[in-house]
Tab-separated table of C-alpha atoms and ligand atoms in Angstrom:
chain	number	residue	atom	x	y	z
Z	139	MET	CA	-27.664	-119.938	-10.790
Z	140	THR	CA	-27.044	-123.630	-10.703
Z	141	MET	CA	-29.924	-124.067	-13.135
Z	142	THR	CA	-28.004	-122.602	-16.014
Z	143	ARG	CA	-24.861	-124.615	-15.345
Z	144	GLU	CA	-24.553	-127.172	-18.109
Z	145	TYR	CA	-24.526	-130.888	-17.403
Z	146	PRO	CA	-24.218	-133.744	-19.871
Z	147	THR	CA	-27.625	-135.140	-20.884
Z	148	PHE	CA	-28.432	-138.643	-22.039
Z	149	VAL	CA	-31.855	-138.926	-23.682
Z	150	SER	CA	-31.448	-141.378	-26.568
Z	151	HIS	CA	-35.043	-141.710	-27.771
Z	152	LEU	CA	-38.628	-142.110	-26.664
Z	153	GLU	CA	-40.459	-145.385	-26.712
Z	154	CYS	CA	-44.104	-146.441	-26.967
Z	155	SER	CA	-44.983	-147.985	-23.602
Z	156	LEU	CA	-47.041	-150.668	-25.370
Z	157	THR	CA	-45.079	-151.664	-28.473
Z	158	GLY	CA	-41.569	-150.372	-27.720
Z	159	GLU	CA	-41.572	-148.491	-31.023
Z	160	HIS	CA	-38.941	-145.729	-31.028
Z	161	TYR	CA	-39.576	-142.013	-31.441
Z	162	GLU	CA	-36.991	-139.291	-31.931
Z	163	ALA	CA	-35.703	-137.301	-28.967
Z	164	ASP	CA	-35.875	-133.489	-28.853
Z	165	GLN	CA	-39.152	-133.196	-30.753
Z	166	LEU	CA	-42.656	-132.452	-29.583
Z	167	HIS	CA	-44.595	-135.627	-28.945
Z	168	GLY	CA	-48.014	-136.539	-27.655
Z	169	LEU	CA	-49.164	-140.150	-27.447
Z	170	SER	CA	-47.643	-142.892	-29.578
Z	171	ARG	CA	-49.243	-144.124	-32.807
Z	172	GLU	CA	-51.034	-146.731	-30.667
Z	173	ALA	CA	-52.436	-143.877	-28.528
Z	174	LYS	CA	-50.321	-144.998	-25.551
Z	175	PRO	CA	-47.953	-142.976	-23.356
Z	176	LEU	CA	-44.397	-142.501	-24.540
Z	177	LEU	CA	-41.534	-143.142	-22.143
Z	178	VAL	CA	-38.247	-141.254	-22.324
Z	179	ARG	CA	-35.205	-143.532	-22.665
Z	180	TYR	CA	-31.628	-142.672	-21.766
Z	181	ASP	CA	-28.196	-143.966	-22.662
Z	182	LEU	CA	-27.828	-145.384	-19.168
Z	183	ASP	CA	-24.300	-146.741	-19.714
Z	184	ALA	CA	-23.059	-143.285	-20.600
Z	185	LEU	CA	-25.053	-141.806	-17.735
Z	186	ALA	CA	-23.489	-144.273	-15.309
Z	187	ASN	CA	-20.030	-143.249	-16.470
Z	188	SER	CA	-20.678	-139.560	-16.050
Z	189	ILE	CA	-21.899	-139.306	-12.471
Z	190	THR	CA	-21.401	-140.970	-9.105
Z	191	LYS	CA	-23.549	-141.017	-5.993
Z	192	ASP	CA	-20.912	-138.838	-4.346
Z	193	ASP	CA	-21.208	-136.175	-7.045
Z	194	LEU	CA	-24.803	-135.674	-5.998
Z	195	THR	CA	-23.930	-134.806	-2.436
Z	196	THR	CA	-22.157	-131.616	-3.504
Z	197	ARG	CA	-25.179	-130.281	-5.386
Z	198	PRO	CA	-28.029	-128.072	-4.150
Z	199	ALA	CA	-30.868	-129.920	-2.401
Z	200	ASP	CA	-33.406	-129.556	-5.181
Z	201	MET	CA	-34.851	-131.749	-7.924
Z	202	TRP	CA	-32.405	-130.411	-10.503
Z	203	ARG	CA	-29.569	-132.202	-8.729
Z	204	TYR	CA	-30.680	-135.167	-10.863
Z	205	ARG	CA	-30.023	-133.309	-14.105
Z	206	GLU	CA	-28.380	-136.279	-15.827
Z	207	PHE	CA	-31.578	-138.273	-15.294
Z	208	LEU	CA	-33.771	-135.548	-16.804
Z	209	PRO	CA	-34.511	-134.644	-20.426
Z	210	VAL	CA	-33.825	-130.882	-20.420
Z	211	ARG	CA	-30.674	-130.355	-22.478
Z	212	ARG	CA	-29.809	-126.694	-21.799
Z	213	GLY	CA	-29.745	-125.057	-18.402
Z	214	ASN	CA	-31.236	-121.919	-19.914
Z	215	ASP	CA	-34.442	-123.744	-20.772
Z	216	ILE	CA	-35.121	-124.747	-17.182
Z	217	VAL	CA	-38.229	-123.105	-15.778
Z	218	SER	CA	-37.940	-123.349	-12.010
Z	219	LEU	CA	-39.646	-121.902	-8.972
Z	220	GLY	CA	-37.125	-123.562	-6.646
Z	221	GLU	CA	-38.218	-127.195	-6.254
Z	222	PRO	CA	-36.688	-128.397	-2.978
Z	223	MET	CA	-35.929	-131.938	-1.931
Z	224	THR	CA	-38.842	-132.678	0.392
Z	225	PRO	CA	-38.416	-134.259	3.805
Z	226	LEU	CA	-39.401	-137.725	4.943
Z	227	LEU	CA	-41.226	-136.971	8.186
Z	228	THR	CA	-41.318	-139.803	10.681
Z	229	CYS	CA	-44.381	-139.959	12.927
Z	230	PRO	CA	-43.220	-141.245	16.305
Z	231	ARG	CA	-46.464	-140.550	18.141
Z	232	LEU	CA	-48.642	-142.276	15.565
Z	233	ALA	CA	-46.140	-145.117	15.181
Z	234	ALA	CA	-46.301	-145.757	18.936
Z	235	LYS	CA	-50.083	-145.644	18.837
Z	236	LEU	CA	-50.228	-148.110	15.941
Z	237	GLY	CA	-47.494	-150.304	17.437
Z	238	VAL	CA	-45.410	-150.174	14.257
Z	239	ASN	CA	-41.702	-149.899	13.741
Z	240	GLN	CA	-41.535	-146.946	11.408
Z	241	PHE	CA	-43.470	-145.073	8.779
Z	242	MET	CA	-43.056	-141.655	7.259
Z	243	PHE	CA	-44.652	-139.079	5.065
Z	244	LYS	CA	-42.865	-137.711	2.064
Z	245	ASP	CA	-44.117	-134.183	2.567
Z	246	GLU	CA	-44.715	-132.651	-0.827
Z	247	SER	CA	-46.665	-129.733	0.588
Z	248	ARG	CA	-43.469	-127.673	0.407
Z	249	MET	CA	-43.241	-127.791	-3.342
Z	250	PRO	CA	-43.954	-124.583	-5.314
Z	251	THR	CA	-47.729	-124.232	-5.780
Z	252	GLY	CA	-48.130	-126.323	-2.622
Z	253	ALA	CA	-48.408	-129.652	-4.392
Z	254	PHE	CA	-46.213	-132.323	-5.921
Z	255	LYS	CA	-47.634	-131.540	-9.353
Z	256	ALA	CA	-44.837	-128.939	-9.495
Z	257	ARG	CA	-42.281	-131.689	-10.164
Z	258	GLY	CA	-44.002	-132.848	-13.317
Z	259	LEU	CA	-44.960	-129.461	-14.635
Z	260	ALA	CA	-41.509	-127.958	-14.013
Z	261	VAL	CA	-40.018	-130.514	-16.390
Z	262	ALA	CA	-42.928	-130.500	-18.859
Z	263	ILE	CA	-42.895	-126.703	-19.176
Z	264	SER	CA	-39.096	-126.603	-19.401
Z	265	MET	CA	-39.309	-129.048	-22.322
Z	266	ALA	CA	-42.212	-127.125	-23.869
Z	267	LYS	CA	-40.100	-123.983	-23.712
Z	268	ALA	CA	-37.075	-125.772	-25.150
Z	269	LEU	CA	-39.177	-127.089	-28.035
Z	270	GLY	CA	-40.781	-123.742	-28.851
Z	271	VAL	CA	-44.320	-124.256	-27.540
Z	272	LYS	CA	-46.320	-121.018	-27.230
Z	273	LYS	CA	-49.715	-122.243	-25.945
Z	274	VAL	CA	-50.678	-125.155	-23.751
Z	275	ALA	CA	-53.950	-126.581	-22.469
Z	276	ILE	CA	-54.552	-128.929	-19.562
Z	277	PRO	CA	-57.499	-130.753	-18.014
Z	278	THR	CA	-57.133	-130.874	-14.241
Z	279	ALA	CA	-58.654	-131.902	-10.944
Z	280	GLY	CA	-57.032	-128.770	-9.510
Z	281	ASN	CA	-53.356	-128.919	-8.611
Z	282	ALA	CA	-52.008	-129.720	-12.070
Z	283	GLY	CA	-53.747	-126.649	-13.474
Z	284	ALA	CA	-52.316	-124.464	-10.726
Z	285	ALA	CA	-48.798	-125.748	-11.362
Z	286	ALA	CA	-49.221	-125.403	-15.125
Z	287	ALA	CA	-50.355	-121.814	-14.595
Z	288	ALA	CA	-47.350	-120.985	-12.428
Z	289	TYR	CA	-44.687	-122.499	-14.676
Z	290	THR	CA	-46.187	-121.216	-17.931
Z	291	ALA	CA	-46.413	-117.717	-16.430
Z	292	ARG	CA	-42.704	-117.885	-15.749
Z	293	ALA	CA	-41.954	-119.277	-19.199
Z	294	GLY	CA	-44.123	-116.742	-21.051
Z	295	ILE	CA	-46.365	-119.476	-22.460
Z	296	ASP	CA	-50.171	-119.065	-22.720
Z	297	CYS	CA	-52.099	-121.543	-20.589
Z	298	TYR	CA	-55.719	-122.751	-20.887
Z	299	VAL	CA	-57.095	-124.803	-18.005
Z	300	PHE	CA	-60.289	-126.876	-17.878
Z	301	CYS	CA	-61.513	-128.314	-14.600
Z	302	PRO	CA	-64.690	-129.970	-13.321
Z	303	ASP	CA	-66.993	-127.372	-11.739
Z	304	ASP	CA	-66.588	-129.013	-8.310
Z	305	THR	CA	-62.791	-128.587	-8.284
Z	306	PRO	CA	-61.564	-127.181	-4.929
Z	307	ASP	CA	-62.202	-123.452	-5.102
Z	308	ILE	CA	-58.713	-122.418	-4.104
Z	309	ASN	CA	-57.242	-124.407	-7.012
Z	310	VAL	CA	-59.440	-122.567	-9.490
Z	311	ARG	CA	-58.566	-119.193	-8.012
Z	312	GLU	CA	-54.833	-119.771	-7.719
Z	313	THR	CA	-54.792	-120.939	-11.337
Z	314	ALA	CA	-56.517	-117.770	-12.522
Z	315	ALA	CA	-54.374	-115.589	-10.250
Z	316	GLN	CA	-51.268	-116.939	-11.983
Z	317	GLY	CA	-52.488	-115.737	-15.332
Z	318	ALA	CA	-54.000	-118.870	-16.855
Z	319	ARG	CA	-57.405	-118.831	-18.521
Z	320	VAL	CA	-59.498	-121.232	-16.515
Z	321	TRP	CA	-62.948	-122.695	-17.190
Z	322	LEU	CA	-65.268	-124.652	-14.917
Z	323	VAL	CA	-66.760	-127.534	-16.863
Z	324	ASN	CA	-69.991	-129.306	-15.872
Z	325	GLY	CA	-68.452	-132.752	-16.211
Z	326	LEU	CA	-65.548	-134.953	-15.092
Z	327	ILE	CA	-61.835	-134.659	-15.777
Z	328	ASN	CA	-62.250	-136.933	-18.812
Z	329	ASP	CA	-64.767	-134.472	-20.251
Z	330	CYS	CA	-62.190	-131.716	-19.689
Z	331	GLY	CA	-59.601	-133.878	-21.440
Z	332	ARG	CA	-61.930	-134.315	-24.393
Z	333	ILE	CA	-62.363	-130.526	-24.651
Z	334	VAL	CA	-58.584	-130.093	-24.784
Z	335	GLY	CA	-58.250	-132.845	-27.403
Z	336	GLU	CA	-60.997	-131.451	-29.585
Z	337	GLY	CA	-59.873	-127.831	-29.326
Z	338	LYS	CA	-56.171	-128.246	-29.841
Z	339	ASP	CA	-56.072	-127.981	-33.628
Z	340	ALA	CA	-58.238	-124.882	-33.707
Z	341	MET	CA	-56.356	-123.245	-30.827
Z	342	GLY	CA	-52.799	-124.393	-31.522
Z	343	TRP	CA	-52.533	-125.892	-28.034
Z	344	PHE	CA	-49.921	-128.336	-26.910
Z	345	ASP	CA	-51.807	-130.919	-24.806
Z	346	LEU	CA	-50.373	-131.214	-21.280
Z	347	SER	CA	-52.821	-133.924	-20.106
Z	348	THR	CA	-51.380	-136.513	-17.727
Z	349	LEU	CA	-49.174	-138.906	-19.716
Z	350	LYS	CA	-50.320	-137.501	-23.061
Z	351	GLU	CA	-46.974	-135.738	-23.153
Z	352	PRO	CA	-43.875	-137.625	-22.077
Z	353	TYR	CA	-42.080	-135.222	-19.732
Z	354	ARG	CA	-44.316	-134.766	-16.703
Z	355	ILE	CA	-43.483	-138.313	-15.747
Z	356	GLU	CA	-39.751	-137.530	-15.910
Z	357	GLY	CA	-40.355	-134.770	-13.381
Z	358	LYS	CA	-42.294	-137.153	-11.155
Z	359	LYS	CA	-39.428	-139.593	-11.478
Z	360	THR	CA	-37.432	-137.327	-9.166
Z	361	LEU	CA	-39.700	-138.560	-6.345
Z	362	GLY	CA	-38.152	-141.994	-6.752
Z	363	LEU	CA	-34.594	-140.701	-7.188
Z	364	GLU	CA	-35.001	-138.576	-4.082
Z	365	ILE	CA	-36.448	-141.365	-1.963
Z	366	ALA	CA	-33.615	-143.663	-3.051
Z	367	GLU	CA	-30.999	-141.077	-2.130
Z	368	GLN	CA	-32.708	-140.236	1.174
Z	369	PHE	CA	-32.741	-143.935	2.046
Z	370	ALA	CA	-29.015	-144.175	1.231
Z	371	TRP	CA	-29.834	-146.318	-1.844
Z	372	GLN	CA	-31.606	-149.029	0.202
Z	373	LEU	CA	-35.254	-148.654	-0.690
Z	374	PRO	CA	-38.105	-148.857	1.849
Z	375	ASP	CA	-40.326	-151.955	2.010
Z	376	VAL	CA	-43.602	-150.357	0.961
Z	377	ILE	CA	-44.636	-147.164	-0.825
Z	378	MET	CA	-48.307	-146.184	-0.624
Z	379	TYR	CA	-49.250	-143.658	-3.292
Z	380	PRO	CA	-52.579	-141.827	-3.805
Z	381	THR	CA	-53.279	-142.691	-7.425
Z	382	GLY	CA	-55.323	-140.681	-9.887
Z	383	GLY	CA	-53.576	-140.511	-13.249
Z	384	GLY	CA	-50.693	-142.451	-11.710
Z	385	THR	CA	-47.738	-140.292	-12.794
Z	386	GLY	CA	-45.993	-140.504	-9.431
Z	387	LEU	CA	-46.382	-144.257	-9.124
Z	388	ILE	CA	-45.154	-144.834	-12.663
Z	389	GLY	CA	-42.420	-142.229	-12.264
Z	390	MET	CA	-41.000	-143.821	-9.109
Z	391	TRP	CA	-41.106	-147.269	-10.664
Z	392	LYS	CA	-39.249	-145.917	-13.714
Z	393	ALA	CA	-36.705	-144.210	-11.449
Z	394	PHE	CA	-36.005	-147.417	-9.540
Z	395	ASN	CA	-35.582	-149.383	-12.773
Z	396	GLU	CA	-33.112	-146.831	-14.126
Z	397	LEU	CA	-31.197	-146.788	-10.839
Z	398	GLU	CA	-30.895	-150.570	-10.907
Z	399	GLN	CA	-29.682	-150.498	-14.498
Z	400	ILE	CA	-26.857	-148.109	-13.591
Z	401	GLY	CA	-25.992	-150.249	-10.578
Z	402	TRP	CA	-26.912	-147.760	-7.852
Z	403	ILE	CA	-29.520	-150.012	-6.235
Z	404	ASP	CA	-30.116	-153.755	-6.223
Z	405	SER	CA	-33.183	-155.585	-7.450
Z	406	LYS	CA	-35.151	-155.171	-4.234
Z	407	ARG	CA	-38.158	-152.950	-4.846
Z	408	PRO	CA	-40.614	-151.389	-2.457
Z	409	ARG	CA	-44.028	-152.967	-2.874
Z	410	MET	CA	-45.901	-150.242	-4.739
Z	411	VAL	CA	-49.375	-149.796	-3.299
Z	412	CYS	CA	-51.949	-147.859	-5.265
Z	413	VAL	CA	-54.354	-146.043	-2.929
Z	414	GLN	CA	-57.704	-144.886	-4.292
Z	415	SER	CA	-61.024	-143.716	-2.877
Z	416	SER	CA	-63.866	-146.220	-2.734
Z	417	GLY	CA	-65.879	-143.575	-4.635
Z	418	CYS	CA	-63.510	-143.926	-7.608
Z	419	ALA	CA	-61.348	-147.033	-7.584
Z	420	PRO	CA	-60.781	-148.296	-11.134
Z	421	ALA	CA	-57.265	-149.592	-10.400
Z	422	VAL	CA	-58.497	-151.468	-7.318
Z	423	ARG	CA	-61.236	-153.104	-9.364
Z	424	ALA	CA	-58.687	-154.080	-12.030
Z	425	PHE	CA	-56.281	-155.438	-9.404
Z	426	GLU	CA	-58.982	-157.533	-7.790
Z	427	ARG	CA	-59.874	-159.005	-11.162
Z	428	GLY	CA	-56.207	-159.584	-12.016
Z	429	ASP	CA	-56.522	-157.322	-15.063
Z	430	GLU	CA	-53.593	-155.656	-16.777
Z	431	GLN	CA	-55.497	-152.511	-17.656
Z	432	TYR	CA	-58.784	-150.744	-16.977
Z	433	VAL	CA	-60.579	-149.487	-20.010
Z	434	GLU	CA	-64.038	-149.175	-18.560
Z	435	PRO	CA	-64.491	-145.843	-16.722
Z	436	TRP	CA	-65.552	-145.959	-13.060
Z	437	PRO	CA	-69.272	-145.068	-13.020
Z	438	ASP	CA	-70.349	-141.919	-11.149
Z	439	PRO	CA	-66.987	-141.153	-9.511
Z	440	HIS	CA	-67.185	-139.095	-6.336
Z	441	THR	CA	-64.755	-138.433	-3.467
Z	442	ILE	CA	-63.455	-135.519	-1.409
Z	443	ALA	CA	-59.985	-136.410	-2.707
Z	444	ALA	CA	-60.286	-134.519	-6.010
Z	445	GLY	CA	-56.906	-135.742	-7.265
Z	446	LEU	CA	-58.164	-139.334	-7.073
Z	447	ARG	CA	-61.335	-138.683	-9.051
Z	448	VAL	CA	-59.974	-140.056	-12.305
Z	449	PRO	CA	-62.457	-142.649	-13.622
Z	450	VAL	CA	-60.102	-144.029	-16.251
Z	451	ALA	CA	-56.377	-143.400	-16.753
Z	452	ILE	CA	-54.391	-143.284	-19.979
Z	453	GLY	CA	-51.474	-144.818	-18.045
Z	454	ASP	CA	-53.583	-147.685	-16.686
Z	455	ARG	CA	-51.306	-150.436	-18.022
Z	456	LEU	CA	-48.224	-148.786	-16.554
Z	457	ILE	CA	-49.930	-148.371	-13.179
Z	458	MET	CA	-50.912	-152.038	-13.129
Z	459	ARG	CA	-47.448	-153.105	-14.269
Z	460	ALA	CA	-45.797	-151.114	-11.463
Z	461	ILE	CA	-48.104	-152.840	-8.968
Z	462	TYR	CA	-47.653	-156.378	-10.302
Z	463	ASP	CA	-43.895	-156.066	-10.935
Z	464	THR	CA	-43.248	-155.072	-7.341
Z	465	ASP	CA	-45.645	-157.518	-5.693
Z	466	GLY	CA	-47.729	-154.547	-4.636
Z	467	PHE	CA	-51.486	-154.163	-4.547
Z	468	ALA	CA	-54.306	-151.639	-4.897
Z	469	THR	CA	-56.637	-150.647	-2.093
Z	470	ALA	CA	-59.530	-148.252	-1.588
Z	471	VAL	CA	-60.606	-146.204	1.447
Z	472	ASP	CA	-63.843	-144.289	1.876
Z	473	ASP	CA	-64.259	-140.557	2.413
Z	474	ASP	CA	-65.114	-140.892	6.115
Z	475	SER	CA	-61.895	-142.730	6.798
Z	476	ILE	CA	-59.992	-140.160	4.699
Z	477	ARG	CA	-61.416	-137.314	6.824
Z	478	ALA	CA	-60.666	-139.135	10.066
Z	479	ALA	CA	-57.132	-139.956	8.920
Z	480	GLY	CA	-56.414	-136.332	8.013
Z	481	ASP	CA	-57.666	-135.143	11.405
Z	482	GLU	CA	-55.582	-137.710	13.238
Z	483	VAL	CA	-52.314	-136.873	11.459
Z	484	ALA	CA	-52.829	-133.130	11.899
Z	485	ARG	CA	-53.655	-133.435	15.594
Z	486	GLU	CA	-51.030	-135.992	16.526
Z	487	GLU	CA	-48.136	-134.989	14.289
Z	488	GLY	CA	-48.772	-131.421	13.169
Z	489	ILE	CA	-48.831	-132.250	9.468
Z	490	LEU	CA	-51.752	-130.581	7.705
Z	491	MET	CA	-52.857	-133.178	5.193
Z	492	CYS	CA	-54.507	-132.902	1.805
Z	493	PRO	CA	-57.328	-135.452	1.381
Z	494	GLU	CA	-55.271	-137.538	-1.046
Z	495	GLY	CA	-52.420	-137.723	1.465
Z	496	ALA	CA	-54.836	-138.549	4.248
Z	497	ALA	CA	-56.052	-141.440	2.072
Z	498	THR	CA	-52.579	-143.009	2.215
Z	499	TYR	CA	-52.630	-142.972	6.013
Z	500	ALA	CA	-56.171	-144.385	6.072
Z	501	ALA	CA	-55.003	-147.126	3.707
Z	502	TYR	CA	-51.937	-147.833	5.838
Z	503	LYS	CA	-54.112	-148.398	8.902
Z	504	LYS	CA	-56.527	-150.530	6.920
Z	505	GLU	CA	-53.751	-152.709	5.513
Z	506	LEU	CA	-52.024	-153.132	8.867
Z	507	ALA	CA	-55.319	-154.655	9.972
Z	508	THR	CA	-55.594	-156.951	6.933
Z	509	GLY	CA	-51.932	-157.942	7.285
Z	510	ARG	CA	-50.983	-156.966	3.723
Z	511	VAL	CA	-48.613	-154.483	5.396
Z	512	THR	CA	-46.862	-155.499	8.628
Z	513	LYS	CA	-45.664	-153.526	11.601
Z	514	ASP	CA	-42.050	-154.262	10.700
Z	515	ASP	CA	-42.299	-152.879	7.178
Z	516	VAL	CA	-40.634	-149.536	6.568
Z	517	VAL	CA	-43.443	-147.643	4.855
Z	518	VAL	CA	-43.463	-144.366	2.938
Z	519	LEU	CA	-46.768	-142.501	2.627
Z	520	PHE	CA	-47.320	-139.261	0.736
Z	521	ASN	CA	-48.713	-135.901	1.636
Z	522	THR	CA	-49.069	-134.786	-1.961
Z	523	ALA	CA	-50.284	-131.227	-1.283
Z	524	THR	CA	-50.654	-128.768	1.560
Z	525	GLY	CA	-53.822	-129.019	3.608
Z	526	LEU	CA	-54.097	-125.237	3.372
Z	527	LYS	CA	-55.640	-125.629	-0.072
Z	528	TYR	CA	-58.711	-127.434	1.235
Z	529	PRO	CA	-61.663	-126.366	3.384
Z	530	LEU	CA	-60.791	-126.491	7.081
Z	531	PRO	CA	-63.328	-126.801	9.897
Z	532	PRO	CA	-64.609	-123.426	11.128
Z	533	VAL	CA	-63.676	-122.040	14.542
Z	534	THR	CA	-66.531	-120.353	16.392
Z	535	GLN	CA	-65.199	-119.590	19.879
Z	536	THR	CA	-64.916	-115.892	20.703
Z	537	LEU	CA	-63.563	-113.900	23.648
Z	538	ASP	CA	-64.637	-110.424	24.800
Z	539	CYS	CA	-61.408	-108.590	25.641
Z	540	HIS	CA	-63.327	-105.834	27.452
Z	541	SER	CA	-64.832	-108.130	30.089
Z	542	PRO	CA	-63.116	-110.185	32.787
Z	543	ILE	CA	-62.065	-113.590	31.441
Z	544	ASP	CA	-62.684	-116.739	33.449
Z	545	TYR	CA	-59.439	-118.500	32.528
Z	546	THR	CA	-60.436	-121.711	34.208
Z	547	ARG	CA	-63.126	-122.179	31.534
Z	548	LEU	CA	-60.846	-121.882	28.473
E	234	PLP	C1	-52.893	-135.148	-8.841
E	234	PLP	C2	-52.906	-135.466	-7.422
E	234	PLP	C3	-52.808	-136.786	-6.971
E	234	PLP	C4	-52.775	-137.958	-7.906
E	234	PLP	O1	-51.584	-137.968	-8.637
E	234	PLP	P1	-51.454	-138.798	-9.977
E	234	PLP	O2	-50.053	-138.679	-10.353
E	234	PLP	O3	-52.401	-138.182	-10.953
E	234	PLP	O4	-51.857	-140.197	-9.660
E	234	PLP	C5	-52.724	-136.999	-5.604
E	234	PLP	N1	-52.764	-135.981	-4.721
E	234	PLP	C6	-52.876	-134.696	-5.121
E	234	PLP	C7	-52.934	-133.627	-4.081
E	234	PLP	C8	-52.947	-134.398	-6.470
E	234	PLP	O5	-53.035	-133.118	-6.865
């Protein structure tokens, strides 16, 4: 009901993230003329005059409480499955074990479709609906396709999904179950992206690829708005984010910049840490070389964290800028440490981790050891999807209920 309530909106234009060239608001856009992502810009002075921090507290605890910061003009265009504010879970047992002051997981497993991709796709599909799109296509490592399927089903938009043939099985099935047409492709996510790009004229698709349309990032921006509000507008010291295409990292950085411009936070930023898998770590390689972008795809990318298997990212410059601007860094962890980290968090804290989320905990431990993160830092990690989507270890113990049970041996 609150969705359809009207709020003032403030999008002024879109802007090429490389050249700053302006593009008109309220039209369908892909990449800029320079083939770079477009960023949505707002009349932040007017926004600042229309809403206070206190106004927020009276609104429902969902991502649409930040309506003034989002591009959807009319409440009726919002396509929502109920996107809750997600908790910051402290981990007292692990913190004691590690000897640290405090760290927490932003637990995105509670989002619709079980992954934080819902934030981006909710806004992207709402805008697609508002702008009259009838058919979309998306390349995906799994969760983006599932979220696209769910939101397009609700919007009555046709959805075509292309994923590498080693995408987690449940992602492929949930995508199909929600009415999308899904294909397994014998290549990487970039190959899937190429298929979407090459087919879109013939098929009349709107291309929903990460950062090739400007609104998914606005949805991801709510991660940053939410963290700021949950921290009472005093940001944490470090944010460690599992980075594939980088929408969340870029989105949070954009959120913090907008919040500073309207005077809700000061200039202190969390150090943004990009976490990748050592089997696919193009941003880490670029960071170690001091590069501002990474054009060259990571060769033979492989990792159990499917969402991190992105050999080259269209938003590479924005990812690197978010890291450098905040005095952050990029770090890689291997699959064994990702598995061990996921086991440890589940056993000690009862949070069932996705591999990408487990990577942030593995990276946290690694960086406590190197000293790039200290025990006094307040650190936010991410569980970006529910662990229920991924293979879990089998259980083989059985009991015969018709025979006497030796309870002392259980
Ligand atoms: C997509 C995905 C990521 C990576 O997110 P980006 O915004 O593409 O960097 C991390 N974890 C999970 C579970 C994902 O689905």
